[in-house]
Every structure is written in C-alpha cells, then in structure tokens.
CSV table of C-alpha atoms and ligand atoms in Angstrom, one decimal:
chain,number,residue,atom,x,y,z
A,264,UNK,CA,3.1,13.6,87.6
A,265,UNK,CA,5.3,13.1,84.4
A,266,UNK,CA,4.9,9.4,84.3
A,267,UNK,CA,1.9,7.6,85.6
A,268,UNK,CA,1.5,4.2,85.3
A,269,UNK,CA,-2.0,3.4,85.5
A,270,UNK,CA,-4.8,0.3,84.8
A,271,UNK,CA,-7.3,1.2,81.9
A,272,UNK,CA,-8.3,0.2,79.0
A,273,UNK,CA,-6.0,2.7,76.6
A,274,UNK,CA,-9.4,3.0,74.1
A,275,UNK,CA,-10.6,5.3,77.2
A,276,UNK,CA,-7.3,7.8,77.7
A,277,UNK,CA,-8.6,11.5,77.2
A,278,UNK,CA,-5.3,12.4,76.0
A,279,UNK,CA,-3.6,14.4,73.2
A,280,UNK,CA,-2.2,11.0,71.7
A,281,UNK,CA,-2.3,7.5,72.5
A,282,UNK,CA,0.1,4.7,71.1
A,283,UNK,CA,-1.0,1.7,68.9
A,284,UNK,CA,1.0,-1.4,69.2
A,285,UNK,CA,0.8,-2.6,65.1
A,286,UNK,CA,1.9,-4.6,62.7
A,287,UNK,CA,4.0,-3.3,59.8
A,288,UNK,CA,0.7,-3.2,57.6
A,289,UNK,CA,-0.8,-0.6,59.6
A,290,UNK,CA,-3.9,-2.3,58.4
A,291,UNK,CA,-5.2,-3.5,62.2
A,292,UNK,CA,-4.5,-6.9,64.0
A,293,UNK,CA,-5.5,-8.2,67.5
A,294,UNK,CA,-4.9,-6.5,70.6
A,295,UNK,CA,-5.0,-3.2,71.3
A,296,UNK,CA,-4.6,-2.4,67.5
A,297,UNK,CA,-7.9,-3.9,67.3
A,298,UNK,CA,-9.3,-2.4,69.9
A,299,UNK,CA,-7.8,1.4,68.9
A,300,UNK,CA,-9.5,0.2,65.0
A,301,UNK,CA,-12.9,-0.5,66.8
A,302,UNK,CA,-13.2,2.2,68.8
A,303,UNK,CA,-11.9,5.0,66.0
A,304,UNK,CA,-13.9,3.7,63.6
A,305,UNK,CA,-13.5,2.9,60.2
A,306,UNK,CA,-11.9,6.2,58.8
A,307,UNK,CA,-8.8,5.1,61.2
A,308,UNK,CA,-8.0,2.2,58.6
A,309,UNK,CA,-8.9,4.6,55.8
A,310,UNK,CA,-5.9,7.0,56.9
A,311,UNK,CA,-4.0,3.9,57.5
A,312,UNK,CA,-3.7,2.7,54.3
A,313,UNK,CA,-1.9,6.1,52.9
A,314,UNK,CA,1.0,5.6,54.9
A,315,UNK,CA,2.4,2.6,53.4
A,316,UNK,CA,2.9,0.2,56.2
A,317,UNK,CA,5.7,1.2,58.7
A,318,UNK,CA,8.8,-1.0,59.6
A,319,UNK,CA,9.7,-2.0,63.1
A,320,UNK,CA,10.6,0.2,65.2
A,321,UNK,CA,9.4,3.1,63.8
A,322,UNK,CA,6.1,4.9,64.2
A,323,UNK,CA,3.6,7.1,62.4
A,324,UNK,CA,0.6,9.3,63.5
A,325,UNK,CA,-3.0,9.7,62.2
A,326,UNK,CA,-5.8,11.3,63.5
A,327,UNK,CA,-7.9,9.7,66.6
A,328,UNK,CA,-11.6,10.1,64.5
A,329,UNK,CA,-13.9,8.9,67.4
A,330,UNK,CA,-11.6,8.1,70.1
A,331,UNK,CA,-11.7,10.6,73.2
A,332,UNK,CA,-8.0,11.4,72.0
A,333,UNK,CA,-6.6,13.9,68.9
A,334,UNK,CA,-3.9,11.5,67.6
A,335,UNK,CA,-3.1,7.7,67.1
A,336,UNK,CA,0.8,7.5,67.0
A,337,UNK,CA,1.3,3.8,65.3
A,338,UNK,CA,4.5,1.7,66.4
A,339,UNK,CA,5.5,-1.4,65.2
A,340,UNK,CA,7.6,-3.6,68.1
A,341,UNK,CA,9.8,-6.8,68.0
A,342,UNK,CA,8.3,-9.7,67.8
A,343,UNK,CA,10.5,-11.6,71.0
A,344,UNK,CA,13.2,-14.3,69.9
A,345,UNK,CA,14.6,-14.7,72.9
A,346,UNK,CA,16.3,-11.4,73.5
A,347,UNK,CA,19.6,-11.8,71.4
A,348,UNK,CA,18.1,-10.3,68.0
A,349,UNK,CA,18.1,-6.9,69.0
A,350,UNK,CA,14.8,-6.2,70.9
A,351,UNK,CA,15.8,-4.5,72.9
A,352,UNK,CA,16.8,-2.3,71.1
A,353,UNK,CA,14.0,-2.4,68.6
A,354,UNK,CA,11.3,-1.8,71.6
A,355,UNK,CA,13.4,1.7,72.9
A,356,UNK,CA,13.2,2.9,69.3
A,357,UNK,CA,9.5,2.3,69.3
A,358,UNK,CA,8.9,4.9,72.5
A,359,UNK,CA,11.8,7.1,71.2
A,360,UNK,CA,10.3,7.4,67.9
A,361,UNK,CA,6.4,7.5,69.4
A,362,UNK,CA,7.7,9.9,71.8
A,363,UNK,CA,9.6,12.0,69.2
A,364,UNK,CA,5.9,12.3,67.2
A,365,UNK,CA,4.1,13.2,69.9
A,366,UNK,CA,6.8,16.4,70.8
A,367,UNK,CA,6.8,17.1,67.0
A,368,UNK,CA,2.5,17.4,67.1
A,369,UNK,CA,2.8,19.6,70.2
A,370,UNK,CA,1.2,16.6,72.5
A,371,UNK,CA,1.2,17.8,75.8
A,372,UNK,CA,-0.1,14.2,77.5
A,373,UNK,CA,0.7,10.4,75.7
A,374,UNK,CA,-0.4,7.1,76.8
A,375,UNK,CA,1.7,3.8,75.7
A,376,UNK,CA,0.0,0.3,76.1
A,377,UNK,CA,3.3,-2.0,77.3
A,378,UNK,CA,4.0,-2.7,73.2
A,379,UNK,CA,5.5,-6.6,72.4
A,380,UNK,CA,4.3,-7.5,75.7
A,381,UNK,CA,0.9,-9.1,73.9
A,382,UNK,CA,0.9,-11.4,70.7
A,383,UNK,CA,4.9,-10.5,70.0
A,384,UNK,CA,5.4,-11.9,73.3
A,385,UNK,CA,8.3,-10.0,75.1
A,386,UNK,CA,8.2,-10.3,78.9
A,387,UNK,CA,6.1,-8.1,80.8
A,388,UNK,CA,8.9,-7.0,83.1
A,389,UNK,CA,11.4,-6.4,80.8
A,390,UNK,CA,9.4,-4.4,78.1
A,391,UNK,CA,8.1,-2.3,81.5
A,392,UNK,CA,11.7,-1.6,82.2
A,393,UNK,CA,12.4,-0.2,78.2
A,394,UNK,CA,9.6,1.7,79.0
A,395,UNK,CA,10.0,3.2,81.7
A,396,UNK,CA,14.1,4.0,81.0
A,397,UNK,CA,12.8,5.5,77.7
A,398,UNK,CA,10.2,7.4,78.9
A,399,UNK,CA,12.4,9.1,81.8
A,400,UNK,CA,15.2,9.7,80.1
A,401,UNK,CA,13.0,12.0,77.5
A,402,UNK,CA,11.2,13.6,79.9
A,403,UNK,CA,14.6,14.5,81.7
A,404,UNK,CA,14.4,16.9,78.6
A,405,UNK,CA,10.7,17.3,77.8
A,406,UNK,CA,7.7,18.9,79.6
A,407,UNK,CA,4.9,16.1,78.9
A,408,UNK,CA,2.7,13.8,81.1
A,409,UNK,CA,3.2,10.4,79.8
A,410,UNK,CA,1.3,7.6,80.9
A,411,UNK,CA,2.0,3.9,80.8
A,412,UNK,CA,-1.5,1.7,80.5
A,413,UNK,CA,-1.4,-1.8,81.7
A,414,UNK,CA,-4.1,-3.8,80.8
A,415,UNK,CA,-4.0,-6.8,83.3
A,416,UNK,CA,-3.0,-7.0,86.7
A,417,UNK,CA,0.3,-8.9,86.0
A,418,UNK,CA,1.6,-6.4,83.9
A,419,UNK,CA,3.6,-4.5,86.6
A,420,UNK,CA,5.7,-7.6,87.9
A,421,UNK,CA,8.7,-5.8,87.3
A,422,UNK,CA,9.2,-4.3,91.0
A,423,UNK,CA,8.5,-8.1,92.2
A,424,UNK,CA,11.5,-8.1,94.4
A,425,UNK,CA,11.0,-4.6,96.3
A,426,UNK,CA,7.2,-5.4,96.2
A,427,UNK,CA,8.2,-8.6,98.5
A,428,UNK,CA,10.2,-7.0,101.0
A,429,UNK,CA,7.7,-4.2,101.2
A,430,UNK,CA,4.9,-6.1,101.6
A,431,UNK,CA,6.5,-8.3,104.4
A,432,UNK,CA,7.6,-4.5,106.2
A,433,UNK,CA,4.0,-3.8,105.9
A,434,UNK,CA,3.1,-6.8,107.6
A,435,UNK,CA,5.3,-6.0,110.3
A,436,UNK,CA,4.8,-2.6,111.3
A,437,UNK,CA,1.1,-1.5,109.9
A,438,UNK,CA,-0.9,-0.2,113.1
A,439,UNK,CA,-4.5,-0.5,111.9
A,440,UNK,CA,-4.3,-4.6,111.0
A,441,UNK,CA,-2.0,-5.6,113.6
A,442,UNK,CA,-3.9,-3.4,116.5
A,443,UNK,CA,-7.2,-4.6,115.6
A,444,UNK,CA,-6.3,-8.4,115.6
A,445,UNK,CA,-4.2,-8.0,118.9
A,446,UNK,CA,-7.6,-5.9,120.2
A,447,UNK,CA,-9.7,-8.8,119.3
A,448,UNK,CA,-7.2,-10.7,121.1
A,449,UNK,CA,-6.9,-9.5,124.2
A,450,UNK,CA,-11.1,-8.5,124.1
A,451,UNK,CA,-11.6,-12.4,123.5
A,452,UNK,CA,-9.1,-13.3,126.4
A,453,UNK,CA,-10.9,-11.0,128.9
A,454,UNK,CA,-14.3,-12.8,127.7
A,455,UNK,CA,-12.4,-16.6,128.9
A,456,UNK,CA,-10.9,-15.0,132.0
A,457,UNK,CA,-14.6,-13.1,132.6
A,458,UNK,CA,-15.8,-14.1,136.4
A,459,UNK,CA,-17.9,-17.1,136.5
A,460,UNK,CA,-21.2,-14.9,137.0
A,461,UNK,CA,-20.9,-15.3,133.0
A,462,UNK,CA,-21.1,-11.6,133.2
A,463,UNK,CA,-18.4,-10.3,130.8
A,464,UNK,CA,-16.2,-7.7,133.1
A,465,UNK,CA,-15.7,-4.3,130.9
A,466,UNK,CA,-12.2,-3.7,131.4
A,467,UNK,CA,-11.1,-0.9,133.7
A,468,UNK,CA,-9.6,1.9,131.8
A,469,UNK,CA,-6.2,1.8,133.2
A,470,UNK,CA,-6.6,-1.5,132.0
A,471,UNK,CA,-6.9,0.1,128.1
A,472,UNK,CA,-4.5,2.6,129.0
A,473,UNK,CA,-2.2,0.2,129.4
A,474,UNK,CA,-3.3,-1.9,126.2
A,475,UNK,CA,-2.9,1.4,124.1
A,476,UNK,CA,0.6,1.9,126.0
A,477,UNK,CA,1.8,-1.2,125.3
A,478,UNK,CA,1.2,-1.2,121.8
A,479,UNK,CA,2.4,2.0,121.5
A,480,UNK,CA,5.6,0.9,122.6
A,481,UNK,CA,5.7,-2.1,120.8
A,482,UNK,CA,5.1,-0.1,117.2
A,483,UNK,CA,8.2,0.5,116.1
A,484,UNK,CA,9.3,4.2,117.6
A,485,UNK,CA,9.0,7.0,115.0
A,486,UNK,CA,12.4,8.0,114.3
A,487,UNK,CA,13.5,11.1,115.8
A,488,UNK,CA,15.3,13.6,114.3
A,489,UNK,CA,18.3,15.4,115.7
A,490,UNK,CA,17.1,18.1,117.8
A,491,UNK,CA,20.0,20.5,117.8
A,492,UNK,CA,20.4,20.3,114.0
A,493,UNK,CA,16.2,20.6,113.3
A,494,UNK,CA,16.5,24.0,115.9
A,495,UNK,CA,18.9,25.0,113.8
A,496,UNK,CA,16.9,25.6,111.0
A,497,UNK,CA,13.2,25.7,113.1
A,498,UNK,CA,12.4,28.9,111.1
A,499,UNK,CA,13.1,27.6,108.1
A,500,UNK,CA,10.1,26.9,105.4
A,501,UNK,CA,9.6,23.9,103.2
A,502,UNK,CA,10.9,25.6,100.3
A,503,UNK,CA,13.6,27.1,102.0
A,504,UNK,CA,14.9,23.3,103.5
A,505,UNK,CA,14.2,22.2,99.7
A,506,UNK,CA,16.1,24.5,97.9
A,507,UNK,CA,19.2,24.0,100.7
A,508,UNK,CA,19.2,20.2,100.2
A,509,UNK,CA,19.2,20.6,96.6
A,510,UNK,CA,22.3,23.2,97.0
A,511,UNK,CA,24.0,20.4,99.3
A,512,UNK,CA,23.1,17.7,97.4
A,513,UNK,CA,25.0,19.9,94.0
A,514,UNK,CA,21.7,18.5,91.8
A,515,UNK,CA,20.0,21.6,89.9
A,516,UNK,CA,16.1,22.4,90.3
A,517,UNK,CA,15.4,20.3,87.3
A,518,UNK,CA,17.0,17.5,88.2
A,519,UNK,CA,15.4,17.5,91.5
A,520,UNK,CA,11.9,17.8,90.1
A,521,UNK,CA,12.4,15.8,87.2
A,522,UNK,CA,13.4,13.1,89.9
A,523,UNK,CA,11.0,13.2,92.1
A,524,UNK,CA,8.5,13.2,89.0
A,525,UNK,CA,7.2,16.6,89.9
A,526,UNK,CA,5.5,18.9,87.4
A,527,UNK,CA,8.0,22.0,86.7
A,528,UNK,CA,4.9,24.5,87.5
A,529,UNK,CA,4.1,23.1,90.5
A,530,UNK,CA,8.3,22.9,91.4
A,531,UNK,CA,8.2,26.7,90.4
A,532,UNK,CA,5.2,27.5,93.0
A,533,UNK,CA,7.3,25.6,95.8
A,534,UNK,CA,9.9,27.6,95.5
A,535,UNK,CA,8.6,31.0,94.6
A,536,UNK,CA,6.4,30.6,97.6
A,537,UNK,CA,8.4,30.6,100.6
A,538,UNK,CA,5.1,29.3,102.4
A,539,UNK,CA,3.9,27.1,100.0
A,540,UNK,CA,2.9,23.6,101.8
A,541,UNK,CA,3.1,20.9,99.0
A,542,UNK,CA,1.2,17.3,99.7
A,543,UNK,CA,2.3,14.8,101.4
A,544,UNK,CA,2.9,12.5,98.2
A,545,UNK,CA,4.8,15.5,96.5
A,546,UNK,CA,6.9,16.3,100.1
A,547,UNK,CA,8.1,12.9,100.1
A,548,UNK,CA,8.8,12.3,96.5
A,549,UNK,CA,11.4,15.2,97.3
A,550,UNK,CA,12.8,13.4,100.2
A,551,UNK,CA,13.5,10.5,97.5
A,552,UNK,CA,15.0,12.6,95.1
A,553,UNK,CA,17.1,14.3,97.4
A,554,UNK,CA,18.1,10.7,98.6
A,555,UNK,CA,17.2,12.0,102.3
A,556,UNK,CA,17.9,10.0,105.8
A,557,UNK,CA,15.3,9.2,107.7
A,558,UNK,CA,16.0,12.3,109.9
A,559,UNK,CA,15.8,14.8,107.1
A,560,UNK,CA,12.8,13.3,105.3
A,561,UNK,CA,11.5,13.2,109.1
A,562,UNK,CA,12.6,17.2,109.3
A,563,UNK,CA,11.2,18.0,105.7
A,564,UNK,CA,8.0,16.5,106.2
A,565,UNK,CA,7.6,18.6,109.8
A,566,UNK,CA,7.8,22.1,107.5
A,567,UNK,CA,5.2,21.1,105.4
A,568,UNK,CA,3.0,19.7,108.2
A,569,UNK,CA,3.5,16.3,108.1
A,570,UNK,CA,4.9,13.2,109.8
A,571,UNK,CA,5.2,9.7,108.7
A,572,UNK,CA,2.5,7.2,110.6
A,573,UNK,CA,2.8,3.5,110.9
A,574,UNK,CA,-0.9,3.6,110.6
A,575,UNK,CA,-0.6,4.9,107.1
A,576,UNK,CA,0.6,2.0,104.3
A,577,UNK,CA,2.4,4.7,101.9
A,578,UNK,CA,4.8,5.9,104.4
A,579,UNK,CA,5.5,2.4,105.6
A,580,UNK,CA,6.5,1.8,102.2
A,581,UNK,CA,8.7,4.5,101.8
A,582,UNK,CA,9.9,4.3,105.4
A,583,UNK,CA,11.2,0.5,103.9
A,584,UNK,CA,12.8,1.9,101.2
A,585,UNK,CA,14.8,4.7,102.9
A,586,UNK,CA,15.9,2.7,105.7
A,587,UNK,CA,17.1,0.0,103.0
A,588,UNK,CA,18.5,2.9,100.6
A,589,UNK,CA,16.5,2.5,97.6
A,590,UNK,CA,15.7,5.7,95.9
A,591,UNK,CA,14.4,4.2,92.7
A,592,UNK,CA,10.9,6.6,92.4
A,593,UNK,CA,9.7,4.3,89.8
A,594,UNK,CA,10.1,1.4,91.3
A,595,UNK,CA,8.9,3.0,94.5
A,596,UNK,CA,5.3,3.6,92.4
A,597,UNK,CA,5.1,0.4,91.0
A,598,UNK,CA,5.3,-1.0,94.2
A,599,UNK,CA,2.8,1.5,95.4
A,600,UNK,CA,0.6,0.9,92.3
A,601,UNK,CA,0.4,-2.3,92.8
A,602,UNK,CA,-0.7,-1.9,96.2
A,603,UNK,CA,-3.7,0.2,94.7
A,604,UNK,CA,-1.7,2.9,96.9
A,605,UNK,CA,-1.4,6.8,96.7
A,606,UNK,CA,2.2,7.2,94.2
A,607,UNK,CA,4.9,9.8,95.1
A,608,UNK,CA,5.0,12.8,93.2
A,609,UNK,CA,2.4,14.9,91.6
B,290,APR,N1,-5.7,-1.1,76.5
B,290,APR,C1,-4.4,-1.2,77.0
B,290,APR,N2,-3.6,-2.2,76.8
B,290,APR,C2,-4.1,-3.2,76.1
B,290,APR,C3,-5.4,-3.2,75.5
B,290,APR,C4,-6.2,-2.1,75.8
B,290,APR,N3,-7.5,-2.0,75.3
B,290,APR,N4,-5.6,-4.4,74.9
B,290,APR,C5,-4.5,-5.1,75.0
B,290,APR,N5,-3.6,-4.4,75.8
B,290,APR,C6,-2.2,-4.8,76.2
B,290,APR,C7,-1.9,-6.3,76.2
B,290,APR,O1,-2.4,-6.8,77.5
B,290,APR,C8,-0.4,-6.3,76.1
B,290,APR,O2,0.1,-6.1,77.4
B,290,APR,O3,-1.3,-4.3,75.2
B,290,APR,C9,-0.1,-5.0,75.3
B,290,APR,C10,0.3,-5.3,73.8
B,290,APR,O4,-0.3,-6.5,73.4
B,290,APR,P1,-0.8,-6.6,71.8
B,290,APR,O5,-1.9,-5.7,71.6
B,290,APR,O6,-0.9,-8.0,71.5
B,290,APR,O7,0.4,-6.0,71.0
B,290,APR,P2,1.9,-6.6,70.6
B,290,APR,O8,2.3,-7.6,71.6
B,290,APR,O9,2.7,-5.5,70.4
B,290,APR,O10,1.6,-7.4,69.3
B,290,APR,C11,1.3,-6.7,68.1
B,290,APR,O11,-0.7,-7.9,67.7
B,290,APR,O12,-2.7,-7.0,67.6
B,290,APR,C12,-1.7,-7.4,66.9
B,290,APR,O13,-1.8,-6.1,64.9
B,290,APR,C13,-1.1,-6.3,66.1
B,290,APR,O14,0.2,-7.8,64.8
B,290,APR,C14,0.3,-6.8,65.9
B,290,APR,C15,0.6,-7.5,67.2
C-alpha cells in the first residue's frame, strides 16, 4: 500500500529512510530527535554537525549508523502560533522537501513521525491532514511506500467525525455482538419461562430455526444487485469489470490505482491476468476509487469471490461509507486504523 499509517515507535521502521523531526541545530533535542540520536548512536550527531544547521522547512539527509534504516532525512517544522504565520505552509514544505530527498537517494520506502505535532505543538489533526495531502499528492507521481508513524493513540483524531458515524453503523448492523447478546437473551428467557419441574426445557429446533430466521430477517438485507444488468456481464472476470469501470468512469489506470492506494505491480497483474482474484481489501479499495454504488461494488466483489457480510466490521464500514457517499480512501483507513481494522488497498 503506498501510504500506511501505522503505530510504532519510528526508531524501529526497517526502511530505506526515516524522517527526524529537528531543530534548526541539527544537534538533537527531545522527541523523536532524541530518540533517532539514541538509537543511531553517536556518529549521527558527528555527521550532524557538518551540515550547518538547517532552516525551517527544509530538510537534509545523513546516514542511519545503527538504526535498522540506510538514511536519516532531518526536517525542521513550525513551531505552532496559532496557524496565521504560515504553518501551514512551513509543515508541507517539510514532507515536500523530506520527500524530494528521499526520491533523490533512490528510497524506495520512508516513514514520517506526524512533525510539529510534539514540543512545536501544531494540532494532531491538522498536521495529519498536511501529511497526508502531501504525501498523496507526491505519490500521484512517485512509486514509493510511505509510511506515517503515530506514536500515541490520539494521533489519528483527524477522521473523528466519520469515525463516529461509523462506529454508531457498527453498532447497528454488526451480526456477531448483536446475535450473541439477543442469543443470551432469548436462552435466559427460556430458562424463566422453563416448566416448573426446574428442568430447563432445550428448545425445539424449529424453535432455533425460527430464532435464526428471525434474525436473519431483522439484519439488514444484503443489497441485491440488478440481476438483468449482473447477467449481462456474468462472464465477465474481475479485471475485465475493472478495466470497464475505469473506461466508464474516463479515470486512467494510474489514477485508479493510485486511488485506491494500490501498488502499480500488483495493478499491472490485475489486469494482465484476466483471472487474477485480488483480496478482498484490494477488491474493495477499487470499488472506492471507482466511486461504485452499492450494486456494483456488490457485482465486483462477486467476480473476485466475494460478498460483503454484516458479520464482518470492515465491510460494515465501507458499506457506511458508500451508502453515505464518502470515497475519501484515507479517511476510510483512518477510520479503519483506528478500529485496529484490516485497511483498504494493498
Ligand atoms: N516514534 C514515532 N513518533 C514519535 C516518537 C517515536 N519514537 N517519539 C515521539 N514521536 C511523536 C510525538 O508523539 C509527536 O507526535 O513525534 C511527533 C513529533 O513530536 P516531537 O518529537 O516533539 O517533534 P516536534 O513537535 O516537531 O518538535 C521538534 O522537539 O525534540 C525536539 O529537537 C526537537 O527542537 C525540536 C522539537
């Protein structure tokens, strides 16, 4: 997946470069800049001190000495006034110039702690959102795995108002919680209504049959595609419905891909492989890209095998968002990352 946002310490990232957040000495702080300085050892600040500082905004790279990673690509971000002294704009130039590095050293993956969001206090939610624009919109261009390391739980607050809704969808329609509590339910009702021999009466089966009908009905009804128009195209492979929806849709391959935050290689394989069945996560991060209904998504799933499941939390999730037209991938995966679920893409 071309961005992953993921919960480590950034020390730990077995990457081709990882991103300090410094101070215009270059000469260590607090932080994760003390934290890179401890775990590179000394011959970090050695390097350090040849390069003269670096000025906000900008970034320069030095070797990773003992950290699992090859390079240490030092920024320098805004300290946070308020947000009307241009840091914004400061904060973009740190991952555009980081980023730019990283190309220029041939890094194939980068990880970025959330810079500013720590002792130069800048919200959480807003510096996630600079990083995360940046970062798309130069991989829109570039081939690289970029990840985004968040420290502390709170760090992805930004999809708080999606997170909400989703969460109370989940509450609504998830099969495993609701079925087992309205199980117990109905078991501990049998038990009071039990004859008064005290022996609990084991309920007849048409008596579960019924139970499991009911709930069935009462889940809410998979939605059905159109039957005429999936005949229509019943011979028709994943690959072949993908690259017909991208056609429709007038997006190229790239665009499709780079949306759905699917590696180009593996893009390539889907559709040089008229059989190829992608994962579930990748199938559906399609569907998002290609801004699907609930019927196509439905229709696009069934050629790779698949079908969306109230008993399964990551297609509740995206069944939300489709039904409520929000396409936002990123969002989408912070909502599933904070729900410590699968993300969409691959
Ligand atoms: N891995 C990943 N993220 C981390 C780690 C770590 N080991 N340690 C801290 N963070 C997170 C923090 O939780 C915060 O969200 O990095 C983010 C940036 O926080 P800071 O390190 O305080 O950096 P910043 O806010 O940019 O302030 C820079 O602090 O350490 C000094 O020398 C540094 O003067 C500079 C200033």
């Amino acid at each position: 997946m071309p961005l992953e946002i993921v919960r480590n310490d950034i020390t730990r990232m077995a990457v081709d470069a990882i991103v300090n957040a410094a101070n215009e000495t270059l000469l260590g702080g607090g932080g994760v800049d003390g934290a890179i300085h401890r775990a590179a050892g000394p011959r970090l600040l050695e390097e350090c001190r040849t390069l003269n500082g670096c000025e906000t905004g900008q970034a320069k790279i030095t070797r990773g000495y003992d950290l699992p990673c090859q390079y240490v690509i030092h920024t320098v971000g805004p300290v946070w006034k308020g947000g009307e002294h241009g840091e914004r704009a400061l904060l973009a130039s740190c991952y555009k110039s980081a980023l730019a590095l990283a190309k220029e050293y041939r890094c194939e993956t980068v990880a970025f702690p959330l810079i500013s969001t720590g002792v130069y206090g800048y919200p959480k939610a807003e510096a996630m959102q600079v990083a995360v624009d940046e970062i798309s919109r130069f991989l829109l261009e570039n081939d690289m795995t970029v990840y985004i390391v968040v420290f502390t739980r709170e760090s992805v607050d930004m999809a708080g108002k999606l997170f909400k809704e989703v969460v109370a969808y989940i509450d609504d329609v998830y099969v495993a919680e609701h079925y087992e509590a309205d199980r117990e339910a109905r078991r501990s009702a049998r038990v009071d209504r039990a004859p008064a021999n005290g022996l609990f009466r084991r309920p007849h089966r048409e008596d579960t049959a019924r139970n499991e009908t009911i709930f069935a009905d009462s889940a809410m009804p998979a939605p059905r595609a159109n039957l005429d128009e999936m005949l229509a195209h019943v011979d028709e492979s994943f690959s072949q419905m993908l690259l017909r929806k991208i056609d429709e849709k007038g997006i190229t391959d790239a665009e499709c891909y780079k949306r759905a935050n699917v590696d180009r290689r593996l893009f390539n394989k889907i559709k040089n492989n008229p059989a190829y069945r992608p994962g579930k996560q990748t199938a559906l991060a399609f569907a998002i890209a290609l801004q699907l209904s609930m019927r196509e998504t439905t229709e696009l799933l069934m050629k790779a095998g698949y079908a969306l499941s109230h008993s399964n939390k990551e297609d509740i999730v995206i069944e939300y968002c489709i039904l409520n037209g929000n396409y936002d991938l990123i969002e989408i995966n912070q909502v599933l990352f904070r729900l410590d679920l699968q993300p969409l893409g691959y």
